PDB file of C-alpha atoms in Angstrom:
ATOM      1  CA  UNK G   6       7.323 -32.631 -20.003  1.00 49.00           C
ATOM      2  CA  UNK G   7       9.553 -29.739 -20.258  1.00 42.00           C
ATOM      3  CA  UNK G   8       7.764 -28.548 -23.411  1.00 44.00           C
ATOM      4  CA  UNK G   9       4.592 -28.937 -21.674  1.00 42.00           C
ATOM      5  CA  UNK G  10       5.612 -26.559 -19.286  1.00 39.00           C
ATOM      6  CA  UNK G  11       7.247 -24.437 -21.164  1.00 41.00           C
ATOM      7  CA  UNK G  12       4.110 -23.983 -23.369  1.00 38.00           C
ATOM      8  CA  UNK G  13       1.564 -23.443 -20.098  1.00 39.00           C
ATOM      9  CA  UNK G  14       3.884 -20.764 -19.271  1.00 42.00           C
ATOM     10  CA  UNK G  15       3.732 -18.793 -22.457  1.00 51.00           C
ATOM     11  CA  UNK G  16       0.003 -19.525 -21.929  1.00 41.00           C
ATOM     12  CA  UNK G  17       0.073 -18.319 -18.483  1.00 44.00           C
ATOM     13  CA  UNK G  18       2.256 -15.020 -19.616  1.00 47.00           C
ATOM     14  CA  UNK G  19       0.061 -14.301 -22.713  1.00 49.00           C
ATOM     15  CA  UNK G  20      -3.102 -14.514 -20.862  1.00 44.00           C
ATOM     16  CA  UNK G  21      -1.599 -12.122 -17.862  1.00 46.00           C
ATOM     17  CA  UNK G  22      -0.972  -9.773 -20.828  1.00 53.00           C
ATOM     18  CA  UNK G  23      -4.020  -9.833 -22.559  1.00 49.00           C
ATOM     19  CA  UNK G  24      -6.222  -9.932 -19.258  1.00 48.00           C
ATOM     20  CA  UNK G  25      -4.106  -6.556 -18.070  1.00 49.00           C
ATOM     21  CA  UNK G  26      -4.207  -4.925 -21.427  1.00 49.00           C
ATOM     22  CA  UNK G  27      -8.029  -5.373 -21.431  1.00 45.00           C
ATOM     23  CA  UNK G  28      -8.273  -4.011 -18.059  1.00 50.00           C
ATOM     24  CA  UNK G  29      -6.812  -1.079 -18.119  1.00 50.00           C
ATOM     25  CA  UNK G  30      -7.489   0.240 -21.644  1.00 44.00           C
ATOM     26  CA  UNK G  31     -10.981   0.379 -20.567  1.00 41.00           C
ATOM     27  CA  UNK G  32      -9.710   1.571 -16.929  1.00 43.00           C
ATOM     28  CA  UNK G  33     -11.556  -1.256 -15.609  1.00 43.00           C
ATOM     29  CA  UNK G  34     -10.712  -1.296 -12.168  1.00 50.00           C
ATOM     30  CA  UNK G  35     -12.634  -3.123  -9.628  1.00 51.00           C
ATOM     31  CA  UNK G  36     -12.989  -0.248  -7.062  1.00 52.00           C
ATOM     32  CA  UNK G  37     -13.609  -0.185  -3.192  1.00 47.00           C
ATOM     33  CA  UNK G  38     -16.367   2.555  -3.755  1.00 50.00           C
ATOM     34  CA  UNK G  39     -18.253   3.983  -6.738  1.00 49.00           C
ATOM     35  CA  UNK G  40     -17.313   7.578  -7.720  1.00 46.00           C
ATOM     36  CA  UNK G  41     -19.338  10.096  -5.755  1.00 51.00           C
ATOM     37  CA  UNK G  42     -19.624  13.551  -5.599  1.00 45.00           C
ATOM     38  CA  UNK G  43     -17.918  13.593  -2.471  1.00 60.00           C
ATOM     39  CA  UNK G  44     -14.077  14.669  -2.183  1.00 63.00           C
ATOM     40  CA  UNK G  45     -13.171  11.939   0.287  1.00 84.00           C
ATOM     41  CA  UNK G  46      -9.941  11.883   2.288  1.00 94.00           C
ATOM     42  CA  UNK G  47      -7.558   9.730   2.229  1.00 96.00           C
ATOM     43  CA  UNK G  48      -5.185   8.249   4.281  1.00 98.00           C
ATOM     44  CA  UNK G  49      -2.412   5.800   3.576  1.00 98.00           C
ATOM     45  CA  UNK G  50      -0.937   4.193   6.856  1.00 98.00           C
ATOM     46  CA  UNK G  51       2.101   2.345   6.400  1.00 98.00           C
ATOM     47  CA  UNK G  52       4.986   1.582   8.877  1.00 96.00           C
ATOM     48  CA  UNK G  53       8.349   2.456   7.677  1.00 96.00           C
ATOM     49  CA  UNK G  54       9.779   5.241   4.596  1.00 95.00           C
ATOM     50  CA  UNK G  55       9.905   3.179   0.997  1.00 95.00           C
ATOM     51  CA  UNK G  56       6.248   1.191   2.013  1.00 96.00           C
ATOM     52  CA  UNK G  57       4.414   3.565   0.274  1.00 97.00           C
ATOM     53  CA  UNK G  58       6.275   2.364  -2.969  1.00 94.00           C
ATOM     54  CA  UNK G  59       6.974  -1.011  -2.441  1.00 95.00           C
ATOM     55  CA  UNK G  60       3.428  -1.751  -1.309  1.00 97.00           C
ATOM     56  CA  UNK G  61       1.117   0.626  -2.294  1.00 98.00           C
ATOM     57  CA  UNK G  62       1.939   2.162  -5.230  1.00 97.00           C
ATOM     58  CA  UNK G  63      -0.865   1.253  -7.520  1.00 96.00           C
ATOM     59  CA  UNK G  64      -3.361   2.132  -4.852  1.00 96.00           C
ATOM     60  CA  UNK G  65      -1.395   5.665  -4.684  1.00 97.00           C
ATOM     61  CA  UNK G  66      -1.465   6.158  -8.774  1.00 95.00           C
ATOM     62  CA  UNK G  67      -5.168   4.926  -9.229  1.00 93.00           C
ATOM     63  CA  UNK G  68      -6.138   7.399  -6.437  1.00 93.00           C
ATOM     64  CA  UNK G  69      -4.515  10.071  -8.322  1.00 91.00           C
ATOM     65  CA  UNK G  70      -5.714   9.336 -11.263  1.00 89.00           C
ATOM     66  CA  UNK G  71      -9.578   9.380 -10.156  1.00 84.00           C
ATOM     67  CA  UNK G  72      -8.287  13.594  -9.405  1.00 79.00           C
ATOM     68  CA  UNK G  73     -11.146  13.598  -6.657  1.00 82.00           C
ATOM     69  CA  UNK G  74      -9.242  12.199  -3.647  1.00 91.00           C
ATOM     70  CA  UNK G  75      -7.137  14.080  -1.317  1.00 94.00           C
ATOM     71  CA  UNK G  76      -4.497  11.434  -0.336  1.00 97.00           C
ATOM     72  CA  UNK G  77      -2.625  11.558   3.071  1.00 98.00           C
ATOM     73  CA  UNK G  78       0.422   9.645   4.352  1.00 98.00           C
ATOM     74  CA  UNK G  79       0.832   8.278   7.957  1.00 98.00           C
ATOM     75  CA  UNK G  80       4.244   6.897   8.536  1.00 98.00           C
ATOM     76  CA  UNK G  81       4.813   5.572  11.615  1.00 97.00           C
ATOM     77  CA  UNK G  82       8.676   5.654  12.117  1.00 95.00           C
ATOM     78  CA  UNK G  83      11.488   7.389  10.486  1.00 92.00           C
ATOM     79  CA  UNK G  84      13.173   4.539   9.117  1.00 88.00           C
ATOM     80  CA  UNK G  85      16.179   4.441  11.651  1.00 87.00           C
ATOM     81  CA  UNK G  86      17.116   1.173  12.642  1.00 86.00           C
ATOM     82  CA  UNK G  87      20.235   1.675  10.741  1.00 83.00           C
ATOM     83  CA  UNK G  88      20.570   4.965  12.170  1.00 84.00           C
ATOM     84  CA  UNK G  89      19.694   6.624   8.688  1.00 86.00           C
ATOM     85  CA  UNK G  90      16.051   7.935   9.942  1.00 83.00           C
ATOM     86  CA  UNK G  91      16.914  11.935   8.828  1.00 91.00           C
ATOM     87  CA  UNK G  92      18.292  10.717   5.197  1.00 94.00           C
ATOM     88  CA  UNK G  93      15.205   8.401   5.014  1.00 93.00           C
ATOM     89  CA  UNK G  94      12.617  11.243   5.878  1.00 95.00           C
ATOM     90  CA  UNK G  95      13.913  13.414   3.266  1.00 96.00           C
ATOM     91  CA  UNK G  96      13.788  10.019   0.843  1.00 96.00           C
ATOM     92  CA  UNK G  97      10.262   9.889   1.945  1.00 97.00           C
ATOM     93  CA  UNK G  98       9.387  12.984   0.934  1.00 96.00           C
ATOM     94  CA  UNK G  99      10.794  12.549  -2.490  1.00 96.00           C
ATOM     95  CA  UNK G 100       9.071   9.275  -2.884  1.00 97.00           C
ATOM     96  CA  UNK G 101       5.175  10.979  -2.194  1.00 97.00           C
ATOM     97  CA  UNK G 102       6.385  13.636  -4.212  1.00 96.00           C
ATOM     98  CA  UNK G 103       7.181  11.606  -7.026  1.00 95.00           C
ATOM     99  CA  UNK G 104       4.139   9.536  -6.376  1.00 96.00           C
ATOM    100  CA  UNK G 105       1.807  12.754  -6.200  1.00 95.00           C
ATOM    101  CA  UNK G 106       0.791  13.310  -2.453  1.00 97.00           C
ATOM    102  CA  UNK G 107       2.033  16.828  -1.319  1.00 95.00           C
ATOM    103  CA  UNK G 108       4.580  17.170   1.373  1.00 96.00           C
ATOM    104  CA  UNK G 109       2.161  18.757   3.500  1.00 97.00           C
ATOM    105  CA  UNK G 110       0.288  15.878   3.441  1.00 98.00           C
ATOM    106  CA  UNK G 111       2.796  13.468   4.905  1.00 98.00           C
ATOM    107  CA  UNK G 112       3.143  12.974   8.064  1.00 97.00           C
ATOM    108  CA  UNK G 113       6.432  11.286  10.100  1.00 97.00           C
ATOM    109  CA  UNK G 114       6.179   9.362  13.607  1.00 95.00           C
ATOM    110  CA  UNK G 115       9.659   9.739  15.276  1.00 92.00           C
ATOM    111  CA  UNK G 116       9.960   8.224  18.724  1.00 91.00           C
ATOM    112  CA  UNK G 117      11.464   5.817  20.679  1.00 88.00           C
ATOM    113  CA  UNK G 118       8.242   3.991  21.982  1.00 91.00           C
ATOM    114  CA  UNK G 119       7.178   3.484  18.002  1.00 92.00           C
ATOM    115  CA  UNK G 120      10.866   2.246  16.723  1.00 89.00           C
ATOM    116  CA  UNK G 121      11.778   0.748  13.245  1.00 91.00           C
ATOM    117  CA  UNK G 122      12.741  -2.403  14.973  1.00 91.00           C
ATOM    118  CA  UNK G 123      11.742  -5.748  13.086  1.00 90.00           C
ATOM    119  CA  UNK G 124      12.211  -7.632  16.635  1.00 91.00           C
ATOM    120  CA  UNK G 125       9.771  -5.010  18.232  1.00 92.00           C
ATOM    121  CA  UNK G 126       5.841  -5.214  18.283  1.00 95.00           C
ATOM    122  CA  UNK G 127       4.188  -2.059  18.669  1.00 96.00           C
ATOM    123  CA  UNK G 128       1.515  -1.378  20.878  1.00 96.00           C
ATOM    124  CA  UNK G 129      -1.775  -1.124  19.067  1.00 97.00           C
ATOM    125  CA  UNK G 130      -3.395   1.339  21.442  1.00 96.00           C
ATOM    126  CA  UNK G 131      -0.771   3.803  20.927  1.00 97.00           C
ATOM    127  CA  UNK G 132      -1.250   3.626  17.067  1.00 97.00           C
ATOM    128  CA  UNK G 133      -4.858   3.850  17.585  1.00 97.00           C
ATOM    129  CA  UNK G 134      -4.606   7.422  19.504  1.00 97.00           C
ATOM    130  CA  UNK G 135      -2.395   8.659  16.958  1.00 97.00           C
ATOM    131  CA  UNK G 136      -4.736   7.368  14.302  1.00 97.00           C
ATOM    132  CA  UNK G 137      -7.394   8.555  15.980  1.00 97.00           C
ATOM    133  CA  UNK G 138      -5.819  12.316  16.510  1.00 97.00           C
ATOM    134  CA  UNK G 139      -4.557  12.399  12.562  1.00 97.00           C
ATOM    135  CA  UNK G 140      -8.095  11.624  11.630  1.00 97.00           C
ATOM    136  CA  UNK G 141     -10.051  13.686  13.629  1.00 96.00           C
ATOM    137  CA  UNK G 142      -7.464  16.861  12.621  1.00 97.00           C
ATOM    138  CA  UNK G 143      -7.567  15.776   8.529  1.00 97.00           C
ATOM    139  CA  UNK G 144     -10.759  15.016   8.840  1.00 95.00           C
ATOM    140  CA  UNK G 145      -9.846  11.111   6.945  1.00 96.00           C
ATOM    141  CA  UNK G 146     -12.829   9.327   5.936  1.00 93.00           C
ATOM    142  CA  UNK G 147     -10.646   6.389   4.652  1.00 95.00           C
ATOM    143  CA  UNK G 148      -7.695   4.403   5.474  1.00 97.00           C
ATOM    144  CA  UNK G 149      -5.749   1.768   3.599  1.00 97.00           C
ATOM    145  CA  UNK G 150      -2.764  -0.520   5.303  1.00 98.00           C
ATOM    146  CA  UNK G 151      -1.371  -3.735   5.591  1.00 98.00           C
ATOM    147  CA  UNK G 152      -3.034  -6.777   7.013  1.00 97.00           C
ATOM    148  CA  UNK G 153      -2.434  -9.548   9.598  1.00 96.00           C
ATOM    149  CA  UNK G 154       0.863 -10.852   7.884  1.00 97.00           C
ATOM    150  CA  UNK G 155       2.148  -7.048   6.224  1.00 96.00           C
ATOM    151  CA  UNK G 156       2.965  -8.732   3.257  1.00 96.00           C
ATOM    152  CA  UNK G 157       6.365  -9.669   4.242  1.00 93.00           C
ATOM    153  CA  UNK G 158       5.838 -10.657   8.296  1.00 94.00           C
ATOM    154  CA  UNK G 159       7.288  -7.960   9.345  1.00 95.00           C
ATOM    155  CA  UNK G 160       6.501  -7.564  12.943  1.00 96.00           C
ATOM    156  CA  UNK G 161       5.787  -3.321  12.524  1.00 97.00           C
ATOM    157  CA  UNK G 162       3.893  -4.092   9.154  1.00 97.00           C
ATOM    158  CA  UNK G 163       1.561  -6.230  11.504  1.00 97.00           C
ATOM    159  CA  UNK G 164       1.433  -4.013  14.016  1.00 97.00           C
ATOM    160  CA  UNK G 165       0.258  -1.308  12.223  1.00 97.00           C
ATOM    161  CA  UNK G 166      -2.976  -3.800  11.358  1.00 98.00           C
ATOM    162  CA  UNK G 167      -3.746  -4.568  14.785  1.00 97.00           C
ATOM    163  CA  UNK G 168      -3.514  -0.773  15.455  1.00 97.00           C
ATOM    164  CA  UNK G 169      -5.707  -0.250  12.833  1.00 98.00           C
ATOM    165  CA  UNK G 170      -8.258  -2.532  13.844  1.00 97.00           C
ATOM    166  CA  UNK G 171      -8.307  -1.587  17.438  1.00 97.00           C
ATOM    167  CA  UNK G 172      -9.012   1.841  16.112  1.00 97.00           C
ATOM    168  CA  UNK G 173     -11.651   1.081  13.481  1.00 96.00           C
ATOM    169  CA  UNK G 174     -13.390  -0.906  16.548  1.00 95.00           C
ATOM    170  CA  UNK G 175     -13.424   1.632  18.538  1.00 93.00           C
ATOM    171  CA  UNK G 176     -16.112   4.334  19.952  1.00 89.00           C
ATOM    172  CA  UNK G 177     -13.562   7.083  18.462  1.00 91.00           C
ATOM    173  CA  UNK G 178     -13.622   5.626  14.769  1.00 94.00           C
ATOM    174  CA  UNK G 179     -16.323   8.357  13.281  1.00 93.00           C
ATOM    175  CA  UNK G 180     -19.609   7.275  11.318  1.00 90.00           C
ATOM    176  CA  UNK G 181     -18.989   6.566   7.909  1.00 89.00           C
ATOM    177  CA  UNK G 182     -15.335   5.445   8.400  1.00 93.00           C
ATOM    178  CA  UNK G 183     -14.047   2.862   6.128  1.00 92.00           C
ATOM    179  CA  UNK G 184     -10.519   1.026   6.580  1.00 95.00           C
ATOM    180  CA  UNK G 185      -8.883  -1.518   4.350  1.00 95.00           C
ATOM    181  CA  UNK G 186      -5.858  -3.799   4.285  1.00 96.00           C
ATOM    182  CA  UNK G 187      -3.804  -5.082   1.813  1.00 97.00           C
ATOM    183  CA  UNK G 188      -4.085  -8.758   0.900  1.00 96.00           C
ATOM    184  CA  UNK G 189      -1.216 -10.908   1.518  1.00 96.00           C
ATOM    185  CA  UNK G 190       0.013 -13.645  -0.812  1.00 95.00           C
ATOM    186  CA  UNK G 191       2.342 -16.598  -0.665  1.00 94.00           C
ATOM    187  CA  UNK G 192       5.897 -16.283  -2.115  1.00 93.00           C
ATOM    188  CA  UNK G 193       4.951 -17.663  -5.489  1.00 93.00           C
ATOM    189  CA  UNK G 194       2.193 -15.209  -5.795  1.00 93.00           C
ATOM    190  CA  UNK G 195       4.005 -12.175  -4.396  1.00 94.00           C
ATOM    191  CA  UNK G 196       6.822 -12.619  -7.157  1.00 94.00           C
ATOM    192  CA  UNK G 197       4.955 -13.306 -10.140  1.00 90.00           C
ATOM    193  CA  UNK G 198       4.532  -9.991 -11.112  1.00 86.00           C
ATOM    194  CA  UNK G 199       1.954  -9.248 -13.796  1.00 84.00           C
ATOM    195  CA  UNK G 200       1.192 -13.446 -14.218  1.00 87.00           C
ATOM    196  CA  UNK G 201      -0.688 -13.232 -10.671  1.00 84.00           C
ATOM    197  CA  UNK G 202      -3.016 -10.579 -12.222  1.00 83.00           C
ATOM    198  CA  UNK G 203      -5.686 -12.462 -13.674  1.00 83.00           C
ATOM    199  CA  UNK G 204      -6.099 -14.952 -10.160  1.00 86.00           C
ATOM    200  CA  UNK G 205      -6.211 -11.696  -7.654  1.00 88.00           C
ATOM    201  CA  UNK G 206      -8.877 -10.105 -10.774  1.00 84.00           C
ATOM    202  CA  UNK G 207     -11.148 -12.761 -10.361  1.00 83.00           C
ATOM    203  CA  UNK G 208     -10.704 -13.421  -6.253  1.00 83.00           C
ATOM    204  CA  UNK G 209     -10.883  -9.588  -5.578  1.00 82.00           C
ATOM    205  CA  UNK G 210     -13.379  -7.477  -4.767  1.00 77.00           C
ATOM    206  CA  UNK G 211     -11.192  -4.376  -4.501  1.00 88.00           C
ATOM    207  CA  UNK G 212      -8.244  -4.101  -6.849  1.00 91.00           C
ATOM    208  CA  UNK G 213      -6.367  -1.310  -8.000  1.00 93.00           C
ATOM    209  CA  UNK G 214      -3.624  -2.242 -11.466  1.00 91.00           C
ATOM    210  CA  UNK G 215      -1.355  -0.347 -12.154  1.00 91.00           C
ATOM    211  CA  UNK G 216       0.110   0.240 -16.139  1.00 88.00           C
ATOM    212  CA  UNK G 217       2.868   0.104 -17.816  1.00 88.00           C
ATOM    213  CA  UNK G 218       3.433   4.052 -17.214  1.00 92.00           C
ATOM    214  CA  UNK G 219       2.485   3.432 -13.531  1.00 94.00           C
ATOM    215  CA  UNK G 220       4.633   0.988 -13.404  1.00 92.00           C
ATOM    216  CA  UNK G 221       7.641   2.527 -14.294  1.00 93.00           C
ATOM    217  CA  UNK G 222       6.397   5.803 -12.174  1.00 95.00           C
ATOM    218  CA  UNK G 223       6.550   2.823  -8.794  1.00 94.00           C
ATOM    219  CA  UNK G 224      10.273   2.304 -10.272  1.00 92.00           C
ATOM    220  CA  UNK G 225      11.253   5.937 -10.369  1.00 93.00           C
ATOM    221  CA  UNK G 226       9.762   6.480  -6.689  1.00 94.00           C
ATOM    222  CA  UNK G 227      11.890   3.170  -5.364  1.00 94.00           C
ATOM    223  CA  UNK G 228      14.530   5.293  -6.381  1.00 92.00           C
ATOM    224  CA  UNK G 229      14.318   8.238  -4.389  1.00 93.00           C
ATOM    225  CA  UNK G 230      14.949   6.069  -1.648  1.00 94.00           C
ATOM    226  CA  UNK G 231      18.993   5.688  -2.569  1.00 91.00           C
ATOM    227  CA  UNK G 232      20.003   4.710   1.189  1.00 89.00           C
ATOM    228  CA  UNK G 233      17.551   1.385   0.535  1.00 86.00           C
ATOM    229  CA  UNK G 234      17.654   0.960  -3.381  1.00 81.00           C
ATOM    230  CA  UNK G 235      20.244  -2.537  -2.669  1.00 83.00           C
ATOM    231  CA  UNK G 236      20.821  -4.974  -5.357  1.00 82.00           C
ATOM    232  CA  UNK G 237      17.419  -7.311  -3.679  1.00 86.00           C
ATOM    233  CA  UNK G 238      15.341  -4.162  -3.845  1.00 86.00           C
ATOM    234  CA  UNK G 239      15.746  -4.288  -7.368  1.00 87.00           C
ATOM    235  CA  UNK G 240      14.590  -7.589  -8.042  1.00 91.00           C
ATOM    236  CA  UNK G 241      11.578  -6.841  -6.135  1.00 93.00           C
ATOM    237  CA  UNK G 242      10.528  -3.853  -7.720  1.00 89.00           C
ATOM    238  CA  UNK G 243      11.017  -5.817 -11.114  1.00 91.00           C
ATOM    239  CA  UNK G 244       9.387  -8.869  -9.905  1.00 93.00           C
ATOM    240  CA  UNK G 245       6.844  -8.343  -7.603  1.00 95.00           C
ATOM    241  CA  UNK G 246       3.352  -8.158  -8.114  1.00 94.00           C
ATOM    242  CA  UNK G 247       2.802  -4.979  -5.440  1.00 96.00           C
ATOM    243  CA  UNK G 248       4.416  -2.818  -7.839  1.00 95.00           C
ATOM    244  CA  UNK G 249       1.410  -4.204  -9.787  1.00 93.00           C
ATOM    245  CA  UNK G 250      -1.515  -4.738  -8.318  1.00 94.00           C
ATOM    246  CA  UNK G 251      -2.901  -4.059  -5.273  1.00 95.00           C
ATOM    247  CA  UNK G 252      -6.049  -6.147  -3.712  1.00 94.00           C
ATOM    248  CA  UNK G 253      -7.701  -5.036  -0.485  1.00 95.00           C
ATOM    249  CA  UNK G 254     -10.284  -6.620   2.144  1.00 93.00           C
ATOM    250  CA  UNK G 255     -12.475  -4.708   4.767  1.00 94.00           C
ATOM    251  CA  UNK G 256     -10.528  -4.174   8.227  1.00 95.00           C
ATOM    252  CA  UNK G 257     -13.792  -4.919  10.096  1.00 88.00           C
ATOM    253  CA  UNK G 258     -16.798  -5.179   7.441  1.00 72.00           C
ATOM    254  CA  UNK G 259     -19.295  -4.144   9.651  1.00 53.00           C
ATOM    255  CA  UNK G 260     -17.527  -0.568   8.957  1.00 46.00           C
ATOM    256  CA  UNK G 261     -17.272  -0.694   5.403  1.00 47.00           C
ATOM    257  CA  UNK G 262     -20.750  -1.707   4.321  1.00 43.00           C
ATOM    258  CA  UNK G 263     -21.453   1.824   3.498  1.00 43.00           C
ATOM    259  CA  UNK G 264     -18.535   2.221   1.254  1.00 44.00           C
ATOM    260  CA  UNK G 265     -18.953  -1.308  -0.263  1.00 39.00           C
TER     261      UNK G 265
END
């Protein structure tokens, strides 16, 4: 029995290397739009400073890879629950920098009503005004973030989604709008690392893989943020399949379609 196993794993591990090899020597990404001549705007809306890494990293790479995007990050709060929100900003800004989105281009929430609090839900109207202002100034066409469960539950991750929504929904949401949210997986799933890749290939629609170069690149921008980078930070960024893969469903479809 043990041998068994032990052979379906090499099976399993062999197969997530072939499948990801295959993929992205021919850059074969299963993509949320086909390339246009349009130089669409991005933005990335995430909830607290080291999400952009830890989540969204191969969403962030791919994007900068295409060269025709202008990518855009939305943090909601400055990271200070542990009263470290000014060293975390400037980690931030590292991180994008690292990542490729220009310091101009992020943008920092930082105020008491929208707290890094993982007891605290955040109103989703208030997200959706400052959404709505961010895209209307930066003229965003596009918006990734998490989804019902964030990923990891937690309860700003999920607000952020219900903002999101609410805003997507809306009257302000302009024509031609898409938004998308990043699937959530169980716990097996989420720290399988590269062996989850060929189950979210063939149940995505929209996937974005990240290489081996991208994948160290992830690493190097978990790094930036010192003040986080603990010994169980590690192990995710080694283990987890976010530093991966990323795989994305519509926020509301009927907002999407044209995009699809």
């Amino acid at each position: 029995m043990v041998l068994e196993l032990f052979v379906v794993a090499i099976l399993l591990f062999c197969t997530s290397i072939a499948v990801h090899h295959f993929l992205k020597s021919r850059r074969h990404n299963k993509v949320l739009f086909q390339p246009d001549s349009r130089n669409r705007r991005i933005l990335l809306v995430v909830a607290h400073p080291d999400d952009e890494c830890m989540f969204f990293a191969p969403t962030i790479l791919n994007l900068r890879h295409c060269g025709q995007y202008e990518l855009f990050l939305l943090c909601f709060s400055s990271g200070n629950f542990n009263q470290q929100g000014r060293v975390r900003q400037r980690e931030l800004i590292e991180s994008c920098r690292h990542l490729g989105i220009r310091e101009n281009n992020v943008f920092i929430i930082d105020r008491r009503d929208i707290a890094d609090d993982p007891s605290t839900e955040w109103d989703k109207q208030l997200i959706a005004e400052i959404l709505a202002e961010c895209v209307k100034d930066y003229y965003i066409d596009l918006i990734f973030t998490f989804d019902e469960y964030g990923v990891s539950g937690h309860i700003n991750h999920r607000s952020l989604f219900h903002g999101c929504r609410h805003f997507v929904s809306s009257v302000r949401c302009p024509a031609g709008f898409a938004g998308y949210k990043l699937v959530s997986v169980n716990l097996l799933r989420k720290y399988s690392s590269i062996l989850e890749l060929p189950l979210t290939y063939f149940t995505s629609d929209i996937i974005f893989i990240s290489g081996w170069s991208d994948f160290l690149k992830a690493q190097a921008a978990m790094s930036r943020h010192e003040s986080q980078f603990v010994w169980f930070r590690v192990l995710y960024v080694v283990f987890s399949r976010y530093m991966v893969v990323n795989s994305y469903k519509p926020i509301l479809k009927e907002k999407t379609n044209g995009h699809s």
